[in-house]
Structures are given as C-alpha cells and as structure tokens.
Amino acid sequence: MKAVRFFGHKDVRVVNDMEKPSPTGDEVLLKIGAAGVCHSDLHIIDEGTVAGAIFTLGHENAGWVEEVGPSVKGFKKGDAVLVYGPWGCGHCKPCQHSAENYCDHQSELPFGGGLGLNGGMADYMLVPSSRLLVPIYDLDPIIAAPLTDAALTPYSAIKRSLHKLMPDEFVVVIGIGGLGHVAVQILRATTGATIIACDVTQDRLDFAKELGAAYGINSKDADAAEQIKKITGIKKAKVVLDFVGATSTIELGAKTVSLDGDLTIVGLGGGNFQYNMMELPFGVSMTNPYWGSRTELMEVIGLARQQKIHINIEKYKLDQALEVYDKLRNGKIKGRAVLIP
Ligand code: NAD
Ligand code: ZN
C-alpha cells in the first residue's frame, strides 16, 4: 500500500511498498478516508522534534473500520470513525479520565500514530486499540479528519477558560491557520466574548472576520498591542490564545492579557518568554496545553454535527504530500489540507 513516510530530518518520501497490516487482539485496521496535514508535522520534518524513528506521518485521521482483531467489541466493518491521536498507556489516572494527552507515562511512550508510530497518511492504518476510535455517525470522514487535532486542540484550550469568556470580555486569537480558524468558530459557538484575530496577512484577517471575529489586527505591525488595547480599553483581553508560539507572539499576548486573565500558548513555535513579576499583569495563568481528551473529542463531534464548526478543507492526493507540506510552510493553505488515499 501507499504511505507518506518520515525517514529522518528533512527526509519524507511517498512509498508504494508498505505491507497492509492485519489486526490482532484489540487492534483495528482502518481504511483511511483522509489524514489532515498539521503544522506539527513541519516541526518534526524541519526541526527533527521526533528523532530516531521511521514512521508513516499523519496524526489527524478518519476513515472506516476495515477489519477488527478477535477481541474487539462494539465496532464492525464500515463504521465511520475518528482516531483519537494522543496514545497513552490506557491505564493510569489521566488515561482513565480519557485524558491520554496527559498520560503519566508520556515521557516513556511515543506520542502516537504519525508522531513516532505509523499514522494515517496511507491507504490503511493499524490502530493499536479500539479504545482510540470515536464514532462520527453521519459525518463524512474526509471532512471530519481535522476534528481530531485542528478542532480538538483549540476546543480543549478554550474549555479551560470558558468561565472567563463572558459577553463583556475580549479574547485574542493569534494565528488563523488550521487550528486558529477553528478556534474562532468554537469561541463564537460556545462563548459570548468579542473575538480579536491576529495574523500576518490581510487575507487571514478577512477570513477570521468571515468566521466570527469582530476585529483583525496584523501582528507584524509595531503597534499591534496598542491597536488591541484601543479596542479592549483598560480591561485588556481576558484570554489570549496563541497558535504560533513565537517569542514575538508570546510577548504580544503578555502585553494584551488582562489582570487575572489566561495566556494560553498552543503553538510550538519555539518562542521564549522572559518571566518578570512586573511584566505580566497580576493573576495571569500562563499555560501550554497539549491536544485534548477523548470525551472532549466527542464534544467536538457534537459541535460539527450541529454545524456550528466547519473545517475549511483543501483536498489533495497522498502523492501530493511533499507539495502540500511546501504550501503549508509558505502559509499557502487556507484552513486545513487533507490527504486522501
Ligand atoms: P498553520 O500553519 O495552519 O497556521 C499558522 C498560522 O499562523 C498561519 O495563518 C500563519 O500566517 C500565522 N502566523 C505565523 N506567524 C505569525 C505571527 N507572528 N503572528 C500571527 N500569526 C502568525 O498551523 P497549525 O496547523 O494551525 O498549527 C499552529 C501551531 O500549533 C503549530 O506550531 C503547531 O505545531 C501547533 N500545534 C500545537 C498543538 C498542541 O497540542 N499544543 C496541537 C496541534 C498543533
Ligand atoms: Zn496513561
């Protein structure tokens, strides 16, 4: 079968000679509908964040059950499912709470399919346990694949701040890409806060406004923080969600977050923040959330089935993987690209 394989730093190839796996025990073989192309893949490919392993890329996966191992219960051939991406031990307390993204054993396990183990940029994917499958009912797997990360990650980041996102408050969203364009929609669907979007091109700022942002600010402007404070007034933004994570965006967040606000850094842009007691307003919680839980993924599916969130999808074939990564590198994907076998 065909697969997009990571061989090491800056070495990705589409191969045709992978063997189609067969499930044993509680494993499930999935016929892939689509695999989303996430900026995290570029951190792996270009920066070598997952060193030493050779594997099939793709950690945003959806498809149909093709074959189940002998001990699988509750799934049958043809069921449409998402693959929950962060694969924990399955037994520790966070995993029992379905939060495998915070599994106690994260430091000793590969991060999951497409992140050290074989992922879904292939004709078929072997999922190690049926516990990692979430049914999507009437949703189309091709459209639903990015829900597993591009929607789940911002959903989980927003949920921890929901109690602060009241209708008289402001929320800043930095980076209107795969994750950010869904974040704007989740904020609109689940909160009453006024959304201020930041990106570096007018096209992305216009896109954010179409999706529900009230304002768009170019974060490259030297006075971006002043422009945001002109909108919020003295109270500033109760929550800042940074989907870039560069030093400049973290600093922008620190300048615009309010007293007792949340500065939430999701982007893995490698930025640094020099903590100084007087540089951050008092009471700010600074967090670096990772992905989301399985039950949160079910809630995300609820939002999608109610048509409250729509992923803006660009469809490509598996053979186009290298071209698509190049487009993503150069900021040329609007919303999320998916690879379809
Ligand atoms: P993307 O490439 O689709 O979008 C990034 C967006 O940020 C683009 O619109 C780009 O124009 C914009 N941008 C770049 N520099 C900017 C700046 N200085 N100011 C404002 N906007 C800027 O990326 P994505 O797939 O949405 O991923 C975003 C980040 O989140 C990546 O670093 C990715 O690795 C990370 N991520 C983290 C988690 C997690 O669990 N913490 C999960 C998934 C992805
Ligand atoms: Zn665990």
PDB file of N, CA, C and O in Angstrom, residues 57-82:
ATOM      1  N   LEU A  57       3.613   9.314   8.425  1.00  0.00           N
ATOM      2  CA  LEU A  57       3.106  10.557   9.008  1.00  0.00           C
ATOM      3  C   LEU A  57       1.566  10.546   9.053  1.00  0.00           C
ATOM      4  O   LEU A  57       0.924   9.660   8.511  1.00  0.00           O
ATOM      5  N   GLY A  58       0.998  11.574   9.665  1.00  0.00           N
ATOM      6  CA  GLY A  58      -0.460  11.717   9.708  1.00  0.00           C
ATOM      7  C   GLY A  58      -1.015  11.401  11.081  1.00  0.00           C
ATOM      8  O   GLY A  58      -1.167  10.230  11.444  1.00  0.00           O
ATOM      9  N   HIS A  59      -1.304  12.472  11.875  1.00  0.00           N
ATOM     10  CA  HIS A  59      -1.885  12.235  13.208  1.00  0.00           C
ATOM     11  C   HIS A  59      -3.313  12.767  13.335  1.00  0.00           C
ATOM     12  O   HIS A  59      -3.871  12.808  14.409  1.00  0.00           O
ATOM     13  N   GLU A  60      -3.903  13.182  12.185  1.00  0.00           N
ATOM     14  CA  GLU A  60      -5.322  13.620  12.178  1.00  0.00           C
ATOM     15  C   GLU A  60      -6.050  12.682  11.239  1.00  0.00           C
ATOM     16  O   GLU A  60      -6.114  12.921  10.030  1.00  0.00           O
ATOM     17  N   ASN A  61      -6.588  11.599  11.789  1.00  0.00           N
ATOM     18  CA  ASN A  61      -7.038  10.530  10.903  1.00  0.00           C
ATOM     19  C   ASN A  61      -8.503  10.155  11.075  1.00  0.00           C
ATOM     20  O   ASN A  61      -9.001  10.094  12.192  1.00  0.00           O
ATOM     21  N   ALA A  62      -9.135   9.877   9.930  1.00  0.00           N
ATOM     22  CA  ALA A  62     -10.521   9.413   9.950  1.00  0.00           C
ATOM     23  C   ALA A  62     -10.709   8.410   8.825  1.00  0.00           C
ATOM     24  O   ALA A  62     -10.018   8.471   7.797  1.00  0.00           O
ATOM     25  N   GLY A  63     -11.639   7.500   9.016  1.00  0.00           N
ATOM     26  CA  GLY A  63     -11.898   6.511   7.974  1.00  0.00           C
ATOM     27  C   GLY A  63     -12.999   5.558   8.385  1.00  0.00           C
ATOM     28  O   GLY A  63     -13.847   5.896   9.218  1.00  0.00           O
ATOM     29  N   TRP A  64     -12.931   4.366   7.793  1.00  0.00           N
ATOM     30  CA  TRP A  64     -13.952   3.347   8.030  1.00  0.00           C
ATOM     31  C   TRP A  64     -13.262   2.083   8.547  1.00  0.00           C
ATOM     32  O   TRP A  64     -12.189   1.715   8.055  1.00  0.00           O
ATOM     33  N   VAL A  65     -13.899   1.432   9.510  1.00  0.00           N
ATOM     34  CA  VAL A  65     -13.355   0.169  10.018  1.00  0.00           C
ATOM     35  C   VAL A  65     -13.315  -0.825   8.860  1.00  0.00           C
ATOM     36  O   VAL A  65     -14.305  -1.029   8.160  1.00  0.00           O
ATOM     37  N   GLU A  66     -12.127  -1.423   8.664  1.00  0.00           N
ATOM     38  CA  GLU A  66     -11.952  -2.402   7.574  1.00  0.00           C
ATOM     39  C   GLU A  66     -11.973  -3.826   8.149  1.00  0.00           C
ATOM     40  O   GLU A  66     -12.610  -4.701   7.609  1.00  0.00           O
ATOM     41  N   GLU A  67     -11.239  -3.981   9.285  1.00  0.00           N
ATOM     42  CA  GLU A  67     -11.120  -5.325   9.878  1.00  0.00           C
ATOM     43  C   GLU A  67     -10.833  -5.149  11.365  1.00  0.00           C
ATOM     44  O   GLU A  67     -10.076  -4.243  11.738  1.00  0.00           O
ATOM     45  N   VAL A  68     -11.431  -5.995  12.203  1.00  0.00           N
ATOM     46  CA  VAL A  68     -11.181  -5.875  13.647  1.00  0.00           C
ATOM     47  C   VAL A  68     -10.454  -7.110  14.164  1.00  0.00           C
ATOM     48  O   VAL A  68     -10.648  -8.220  13.654  1.00  0.00           O
ATOM     49  N   GLY A  69      -9.618  -6.898  15.193  1.00  0.00           N
ATOM     50  CA  GLY A  69      -8.949  -8.015  15.856  1.00  0.00           C
ATOM     51  C   GLY A  69      -9.980  -8.845  16.606  1.00  0.00           C
ATOM     52  O   GLY A  69     -11.083  -8.360  16.889  1.00  0.00           O
ATOM     53  N   PRO A  70      -9.623 -10.106  16.988  1.00  0.00           N
ATOM     54  CA  PRO A  70     -10.616 -11.040  17.570  1.00  0.00           C
ATOM     55  C   PRO A  70     -11.230 -10.556  18.884  1.00  0.00           C
ATOM     56  O   PRO A  70     -12.339 -10.945  19.212  1.00  0.00           O
ATOM     57  N   SER A  71     -10.553  -9.677  19.644  1.00  0.00           N
ATOM     58  CA  SER A  71     -11.173  -9.281  20.920  1.00  0.00           C
ATOM     59  C   SER A  71     -11.884  -7.925  20.860  1.00  0.00           C
ATOM     60  O   SER A  71     -12.337  -7.425  21.886  1.00  0.00           O
ATOM     61  N   VAL A  72     -11.992  -7.338  19.666  1.00  0.00           N
ATOM     62  CA  VAL A  72     -12.667  -6.031  19.556  1.00  0.00           C
ATOM     63  C   VAL A  72     -14.176  -6.219  19.676  1.00  0.00           C
ATOM     64  O   VAL A  72     -14.757  -7.088  19.038  1.00  0.00           O
ATOM     65  N   LYS A  73     -14.778  -5.384  20.516  1.00  0.00           N
ATOM     66  CA  LYS A  73     -16.243  -5.394  20.635  1.00  0.00           C
ATOM     67  C   LYS A  73     -16.752  -3.993  20.318  1.00  0.00           C
ATOM     68  O   LYS A  73     -16.093  -3.005  20.615  1.00  0.00           O
ATOM     69  N   GLY A  74     -17.928  -3.889  19.722  1.00  0.00           N
ATOM     70  CA  GLY A  74     -18.572  -2.582  19.552  1.00  0.00           C
ATOM     71  C   GLY A  74     -18.274  -1.892  18.235  1.00  0.00           C
ATOM     72  O   GLY A  74     -18.807  -0.817  17.972  1.00  0.00           O
ATOM     73  N   PHE A  75     -17.389  -2.462  17.411  1.00  0.00           N
ATOM     74  CA  PHE A  75     -17.133  -1.883  16.079  1.00  0.00           C
ATOM     75  C   PHE A  75     -17.250  -2.972  15.032  1.00  0.00           C
ATOM     76  O   PHE A  75     -16.905  -4.124  15.289  1.00  0.00           O
ATOM     77  N   LYS A  76     -17.744  -2.578  13.841  1.00  0.00           N
ATOM     78  CA  LYS A  76     -17.844  -3.549  12.746  1.00  0.00           C
ATOM     79  C   LYS A  76     -17.394  -2.887  11.443  1.00  0.00           C
ATOM     80  O   LYS A  76     -17.300  -1.644  11.368  1.00  0.00           O
ATOM     81  N   LYS A  77     -17.116  -3.707  10.457  1.00  0.00           N
ATOM     82  CA  LYS A  77     -16.646  -3.214   9.159  1.00  0.00           C
ATOM     83  C   LYS A  77     -17.592  -2.131   8.627  1.00  0.00           C
ATOM     84  O   LYS A  77     -18.813  -2.285   8.682  1.00  0.00           O
ATOM     85  N   GLY A  78     -17.020  -1.036   8.173  1.00  0.00           N
ATOM     86  CA  GLY A  78     -17.822   0.027   7.572  1.00  0.00           C
ATOM     87  C   GLY A  78     -18.149   1.177   8.508  1.00  0.00           C
ATOM     88  O   GLY A  78     -18.576   2.244   8.055  1.00  0.00           O
ATOM     89  N   ASP A  79     -17.959   0.994   9.837  1.00  0.00           N
ATOM     90  CA  ASP A  79     -18.249   2.094  10.778  1.00  0.00           C
ATOM     91  C   ASP A  79     -17.328   3.281  10.495  1.00  0.00           C
ATOM     92  O   ASP A  79     -16.109   3.107  10.333  1.00  0.00           O
ATOM     93  N   ALA A  80     -17.897   4.495  10.454  1.00  0.00           N
ATOM     94  CA  ALA A  80     -17.103   5.710  10.235  1.00  0.00           C
ATOM     95  C   ALA A  80     -16.590   6.210  11.583  1.00  0.00           C
ATOM     96  O   ALA A  80     -17.382   6.395  12.519  1.00  0.00           O
ATOM     97  N   VAL A  81     -15.279   6.399  11.683  1.00  0.00           N
ATOM     98  CA  VAL A  81     -14.670   6.759  12.977  1.00  0.00           C
ATOM     99  C   VAL A  81     -13.549   7.785  12.807  1.00  0.00           C
ATOM    100  O   VAL A  81     -12.963   7.923  11.729  1.00  0.00           O
ATOM    101  N   LEU A  82     -13.272   8.470  13.920  1.00  0.00           N
ATOM    102  CA  LEU A  82     -12.052   9.271  14.034  1.00  0.00           C
ATOM    103  C   LEU A  82     -11.068   8.480  14.875  1.00  0.00           C
ATOM    104  O   LEU A  82     -11.472   7.689  15.729  1.00  0.00           O
TER     105      LEU A  82
END
